[in-house]
Coordinates of N, CA and C in Angstrom, one line a residue:
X39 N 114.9 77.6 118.5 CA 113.7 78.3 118.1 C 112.9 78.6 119.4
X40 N 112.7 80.1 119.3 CA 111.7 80.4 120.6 C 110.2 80.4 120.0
X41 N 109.3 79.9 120.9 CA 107.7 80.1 120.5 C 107.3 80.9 121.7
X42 N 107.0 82.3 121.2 CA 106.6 83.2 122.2 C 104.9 83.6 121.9
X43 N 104.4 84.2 123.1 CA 102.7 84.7 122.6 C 103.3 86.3 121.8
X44 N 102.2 87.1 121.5 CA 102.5 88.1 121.3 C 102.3 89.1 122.4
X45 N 103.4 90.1 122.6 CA 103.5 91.0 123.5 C 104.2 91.9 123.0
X46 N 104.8 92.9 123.8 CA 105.9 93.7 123.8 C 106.9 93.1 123.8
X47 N 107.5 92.3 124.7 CA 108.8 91.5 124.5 C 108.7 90.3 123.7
X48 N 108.1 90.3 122.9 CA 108.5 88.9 121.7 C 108.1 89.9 120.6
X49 N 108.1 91.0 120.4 CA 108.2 91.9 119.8 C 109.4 92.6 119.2
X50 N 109.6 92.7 120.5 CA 111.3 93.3 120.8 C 111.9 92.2 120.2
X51 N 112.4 90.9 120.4 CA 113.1 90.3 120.6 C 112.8 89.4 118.7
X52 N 111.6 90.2 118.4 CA 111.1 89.8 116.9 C 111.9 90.8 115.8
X53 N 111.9 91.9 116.4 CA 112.5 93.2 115.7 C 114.2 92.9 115.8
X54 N 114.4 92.4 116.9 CA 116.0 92.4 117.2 C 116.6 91.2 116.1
X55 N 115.8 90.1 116.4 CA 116.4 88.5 115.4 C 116.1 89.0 114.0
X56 N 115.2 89.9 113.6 CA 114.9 90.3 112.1 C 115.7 90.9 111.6
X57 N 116.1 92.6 112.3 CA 116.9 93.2 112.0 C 118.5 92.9 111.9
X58 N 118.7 91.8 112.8 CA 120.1 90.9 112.6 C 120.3 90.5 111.6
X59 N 119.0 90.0 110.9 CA 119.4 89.0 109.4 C 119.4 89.9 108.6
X60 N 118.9 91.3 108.8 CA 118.5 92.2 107.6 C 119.6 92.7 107.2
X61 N 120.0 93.2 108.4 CA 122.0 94.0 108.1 C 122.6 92.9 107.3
X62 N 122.9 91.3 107.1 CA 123.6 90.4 106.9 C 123.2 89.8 105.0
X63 N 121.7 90.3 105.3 CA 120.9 89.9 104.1 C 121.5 90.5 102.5
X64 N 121.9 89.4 101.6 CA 122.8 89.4 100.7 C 121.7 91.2 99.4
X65 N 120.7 91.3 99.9 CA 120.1 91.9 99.1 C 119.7 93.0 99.5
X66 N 119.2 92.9 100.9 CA 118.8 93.9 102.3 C 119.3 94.6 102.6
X67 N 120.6 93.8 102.9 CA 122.1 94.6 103.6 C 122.5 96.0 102.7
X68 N 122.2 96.1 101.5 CA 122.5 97.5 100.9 C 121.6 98.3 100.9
X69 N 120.2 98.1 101.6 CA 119.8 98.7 100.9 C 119.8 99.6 102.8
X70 N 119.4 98.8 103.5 CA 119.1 98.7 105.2 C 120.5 99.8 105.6
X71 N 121.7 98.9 105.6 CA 123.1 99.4 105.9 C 123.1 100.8 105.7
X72 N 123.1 101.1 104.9 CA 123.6 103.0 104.4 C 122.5 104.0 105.2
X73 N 120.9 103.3 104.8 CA 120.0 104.0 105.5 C 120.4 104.1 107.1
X74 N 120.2 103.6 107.8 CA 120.6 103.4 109.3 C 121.7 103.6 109.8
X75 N 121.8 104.7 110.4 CA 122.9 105.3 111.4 C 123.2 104.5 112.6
X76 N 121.9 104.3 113.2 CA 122.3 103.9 114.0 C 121.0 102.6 114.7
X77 N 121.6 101.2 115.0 CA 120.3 100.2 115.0 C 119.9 100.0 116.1
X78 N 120.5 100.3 117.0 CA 119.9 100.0 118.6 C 118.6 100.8 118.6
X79 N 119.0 102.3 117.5 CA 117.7 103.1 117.9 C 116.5 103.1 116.8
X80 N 117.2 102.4 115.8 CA 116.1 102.2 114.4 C 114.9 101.2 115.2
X81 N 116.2 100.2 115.7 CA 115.3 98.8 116.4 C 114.1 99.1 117.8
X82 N 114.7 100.1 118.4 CA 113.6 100.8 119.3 C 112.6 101.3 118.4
X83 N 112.5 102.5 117.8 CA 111.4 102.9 116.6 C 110.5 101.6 116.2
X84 N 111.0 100.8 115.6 CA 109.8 99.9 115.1 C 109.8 99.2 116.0
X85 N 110.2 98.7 117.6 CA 109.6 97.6 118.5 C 108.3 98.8 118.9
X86 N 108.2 100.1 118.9 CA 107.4 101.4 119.4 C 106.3 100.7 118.2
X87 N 107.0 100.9 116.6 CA 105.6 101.0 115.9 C 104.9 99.6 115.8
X88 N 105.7 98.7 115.8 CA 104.9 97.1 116.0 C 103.9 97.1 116.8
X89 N 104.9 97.3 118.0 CA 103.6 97.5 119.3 C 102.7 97.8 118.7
X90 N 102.7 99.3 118.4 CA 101.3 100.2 117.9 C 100.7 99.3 117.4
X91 N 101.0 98.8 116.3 CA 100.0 98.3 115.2 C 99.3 96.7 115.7
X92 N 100.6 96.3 116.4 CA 99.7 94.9 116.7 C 99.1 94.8 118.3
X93 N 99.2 95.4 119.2 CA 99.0 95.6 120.6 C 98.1 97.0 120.5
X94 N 98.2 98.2 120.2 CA 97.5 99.3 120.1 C 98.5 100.1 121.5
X95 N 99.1 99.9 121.4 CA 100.4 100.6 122.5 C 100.3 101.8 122.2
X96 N 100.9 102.7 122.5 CA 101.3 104.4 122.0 C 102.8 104.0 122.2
X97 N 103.2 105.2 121.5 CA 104.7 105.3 121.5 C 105.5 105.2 120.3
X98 N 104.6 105.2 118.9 CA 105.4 105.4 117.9 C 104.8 106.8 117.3
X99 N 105.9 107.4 117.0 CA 105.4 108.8 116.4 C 106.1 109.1 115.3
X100 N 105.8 108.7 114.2 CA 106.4 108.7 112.7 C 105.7 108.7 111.8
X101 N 106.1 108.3 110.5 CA 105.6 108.3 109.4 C 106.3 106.9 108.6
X102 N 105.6 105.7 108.2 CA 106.4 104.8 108.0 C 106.1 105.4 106.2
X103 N 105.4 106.0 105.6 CA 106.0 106.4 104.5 C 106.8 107.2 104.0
X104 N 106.6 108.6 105.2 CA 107.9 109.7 104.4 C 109.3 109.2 105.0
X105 N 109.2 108.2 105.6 CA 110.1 107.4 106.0 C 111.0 106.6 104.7
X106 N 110.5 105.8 104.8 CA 110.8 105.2 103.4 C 110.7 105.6 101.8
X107 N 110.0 107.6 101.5 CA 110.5 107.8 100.3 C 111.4 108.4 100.5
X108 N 112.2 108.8 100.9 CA 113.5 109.1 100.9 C 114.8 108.3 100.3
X109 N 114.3 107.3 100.6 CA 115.2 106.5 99.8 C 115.2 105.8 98.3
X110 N 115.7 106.2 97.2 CA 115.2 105.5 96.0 C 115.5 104.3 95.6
X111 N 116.3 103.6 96.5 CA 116.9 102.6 96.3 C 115.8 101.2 96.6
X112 N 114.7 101.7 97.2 CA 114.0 100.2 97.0 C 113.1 99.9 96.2
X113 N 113.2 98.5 95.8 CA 112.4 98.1 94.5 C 111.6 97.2 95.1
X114 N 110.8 96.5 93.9 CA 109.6 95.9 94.3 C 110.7 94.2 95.1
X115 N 111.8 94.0 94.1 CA 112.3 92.6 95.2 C 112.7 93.0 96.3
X116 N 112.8 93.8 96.9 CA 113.2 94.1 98.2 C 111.8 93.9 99.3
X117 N 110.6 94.4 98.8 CA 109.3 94.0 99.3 C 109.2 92.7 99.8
X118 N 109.4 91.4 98.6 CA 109.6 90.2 98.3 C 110.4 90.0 99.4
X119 N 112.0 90.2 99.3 CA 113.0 89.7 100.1 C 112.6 90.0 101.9
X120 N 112.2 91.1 102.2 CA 112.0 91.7 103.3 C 110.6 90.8 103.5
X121 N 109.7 90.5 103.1 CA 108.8 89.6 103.3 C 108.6 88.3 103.7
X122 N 109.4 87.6 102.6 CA 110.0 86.0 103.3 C 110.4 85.8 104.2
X123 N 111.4 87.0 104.7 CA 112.5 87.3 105.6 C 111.8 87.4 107.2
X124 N 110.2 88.2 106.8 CA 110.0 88.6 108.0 C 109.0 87.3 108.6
X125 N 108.5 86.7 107.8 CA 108.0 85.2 108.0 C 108.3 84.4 108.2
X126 N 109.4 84.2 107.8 CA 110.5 83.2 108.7 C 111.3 83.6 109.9
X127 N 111.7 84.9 110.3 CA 111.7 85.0 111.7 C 110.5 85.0 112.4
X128 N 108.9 85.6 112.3 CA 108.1 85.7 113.2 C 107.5 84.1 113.3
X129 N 107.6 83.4 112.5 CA 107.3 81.9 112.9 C 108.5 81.1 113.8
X130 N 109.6 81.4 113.8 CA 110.8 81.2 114.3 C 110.4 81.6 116.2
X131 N 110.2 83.1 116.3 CA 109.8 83.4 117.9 C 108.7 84.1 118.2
X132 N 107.6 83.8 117.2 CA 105.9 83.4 117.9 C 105.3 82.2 117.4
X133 N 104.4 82.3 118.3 CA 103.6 81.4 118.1 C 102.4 81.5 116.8
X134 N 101.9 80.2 117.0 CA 101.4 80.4 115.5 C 100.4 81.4 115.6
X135 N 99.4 81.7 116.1 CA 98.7 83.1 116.1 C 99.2 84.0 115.7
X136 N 100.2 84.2 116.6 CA 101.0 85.8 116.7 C 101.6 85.7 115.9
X137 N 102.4 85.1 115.2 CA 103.0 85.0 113.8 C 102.3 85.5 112.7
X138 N 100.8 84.7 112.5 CA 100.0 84.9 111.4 C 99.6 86.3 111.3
X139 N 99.2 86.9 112.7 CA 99.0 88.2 113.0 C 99.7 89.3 112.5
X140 N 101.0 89.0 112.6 CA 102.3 89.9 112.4 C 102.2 89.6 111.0
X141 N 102.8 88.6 110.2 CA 102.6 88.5 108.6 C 101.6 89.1 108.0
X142 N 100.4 89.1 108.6 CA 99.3 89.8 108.3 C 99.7 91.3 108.2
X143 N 99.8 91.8 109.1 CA 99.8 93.2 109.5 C 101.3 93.9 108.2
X144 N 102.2 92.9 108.2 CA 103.6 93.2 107.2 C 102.4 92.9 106.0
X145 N 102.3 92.3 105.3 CA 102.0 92.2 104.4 C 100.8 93.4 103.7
X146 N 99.9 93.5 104.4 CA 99.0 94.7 104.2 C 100.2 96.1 104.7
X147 N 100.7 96.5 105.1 CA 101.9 97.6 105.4 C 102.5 97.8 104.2
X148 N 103.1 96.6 103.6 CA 103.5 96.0 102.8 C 102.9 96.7 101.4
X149 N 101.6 96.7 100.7 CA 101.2 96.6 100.0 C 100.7 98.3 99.8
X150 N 100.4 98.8 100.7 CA 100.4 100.1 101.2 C 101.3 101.0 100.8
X151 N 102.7 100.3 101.2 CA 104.2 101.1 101.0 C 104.3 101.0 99.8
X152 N 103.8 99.9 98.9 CA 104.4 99.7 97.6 C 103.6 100.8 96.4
X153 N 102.6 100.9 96.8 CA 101.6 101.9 96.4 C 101.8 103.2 96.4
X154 N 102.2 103.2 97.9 CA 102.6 105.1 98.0 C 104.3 105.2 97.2
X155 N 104.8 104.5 97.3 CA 106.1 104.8 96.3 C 106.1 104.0 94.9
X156 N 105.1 103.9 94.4 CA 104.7 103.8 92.9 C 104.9 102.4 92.8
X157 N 105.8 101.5 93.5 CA 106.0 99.9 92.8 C 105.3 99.1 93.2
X158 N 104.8 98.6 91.9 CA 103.5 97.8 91.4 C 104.1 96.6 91.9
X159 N 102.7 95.6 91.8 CA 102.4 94.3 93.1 C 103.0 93.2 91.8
X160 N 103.9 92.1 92.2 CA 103.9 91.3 90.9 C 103.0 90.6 90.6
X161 N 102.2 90.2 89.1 CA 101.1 89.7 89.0 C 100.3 90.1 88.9
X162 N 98.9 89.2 88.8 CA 98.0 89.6 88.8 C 97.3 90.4 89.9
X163 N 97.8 90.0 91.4 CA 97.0 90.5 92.6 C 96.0 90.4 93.1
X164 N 94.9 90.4 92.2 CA 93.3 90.0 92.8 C 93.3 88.0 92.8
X165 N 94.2 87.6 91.9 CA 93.4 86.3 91.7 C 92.7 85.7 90.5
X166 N 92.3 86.5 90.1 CA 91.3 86.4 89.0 C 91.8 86.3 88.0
X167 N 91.6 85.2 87.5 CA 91.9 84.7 85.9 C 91.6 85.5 84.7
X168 N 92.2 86.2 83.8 CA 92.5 86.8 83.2 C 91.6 86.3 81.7
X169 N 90.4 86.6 81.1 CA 90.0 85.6 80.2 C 89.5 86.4 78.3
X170 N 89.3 86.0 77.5 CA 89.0 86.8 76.8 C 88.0 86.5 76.0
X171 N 86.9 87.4 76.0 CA 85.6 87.2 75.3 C 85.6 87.2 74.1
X172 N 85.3 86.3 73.6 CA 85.1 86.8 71.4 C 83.7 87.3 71.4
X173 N 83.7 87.8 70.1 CA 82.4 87.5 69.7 C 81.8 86.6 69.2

């Protein structure tokens, strides 16, 4: 297990150990595999948009949604599986800040993407106990 700070290169090397399990991932792997031509350069793209988002780097120039409606194939457990997935590698090679940071930043992405391609959050989502008034 590597414990790295957050940078560019534990970044890279966060996108690289993730994307390894993802191609391999019994649920992932079909969905990931077909999409992606080619990984050395998918894995460049998102070490560009990670940067962005958790460093403020330049160098990603995309759309992480019309990205992802193109494909109809992902469902709300793929959210889930890709989630666990990315949590247990970013605690694996960061440290605990930079881990929490990164989970943080997936998880709000996360809930964003689920939205713009219509699949609803499981549960309740706020929290709030659900109760019922009589008269």
């Amino acid at each position: 297990m590597t414990v790295l700070p957050l940078n560019t290169a534990s970044i890279a090397l966060l996108v690289d150990r993730f994307y390894d399990k993802v191609q391999k991932h019994p649920t992932l792997g079909p969905v990931f595999n077909p999409a992606v031509h080619d990984w050395t350069e998918h894995k460049e793209t998102l070490v560009a948009f990670w940067s962005q988002v958790a460093l403020g780097e330049r160098g990603y120039n995309g759309s992480p949604m019309s990205a992802h409606q193109k494909h109809n194939t992902i469902r709300a457990a793929h959210f889930d599986d890709w989630l666990a997935l990315w949590r247990e590698t970013t605690r694996e090679v960061l440290d605990e800040d930079g881990a929490a940071k990164m989970i943080d930043f997936a998880e709000r992405i996360g809930r964003s993407l689920r939205y713009g391609l219509g699949i609803p959050m499981q549960g309740r989502g706020l929290g709030i106990p659900l109760v019922s008034v009589g008269k």
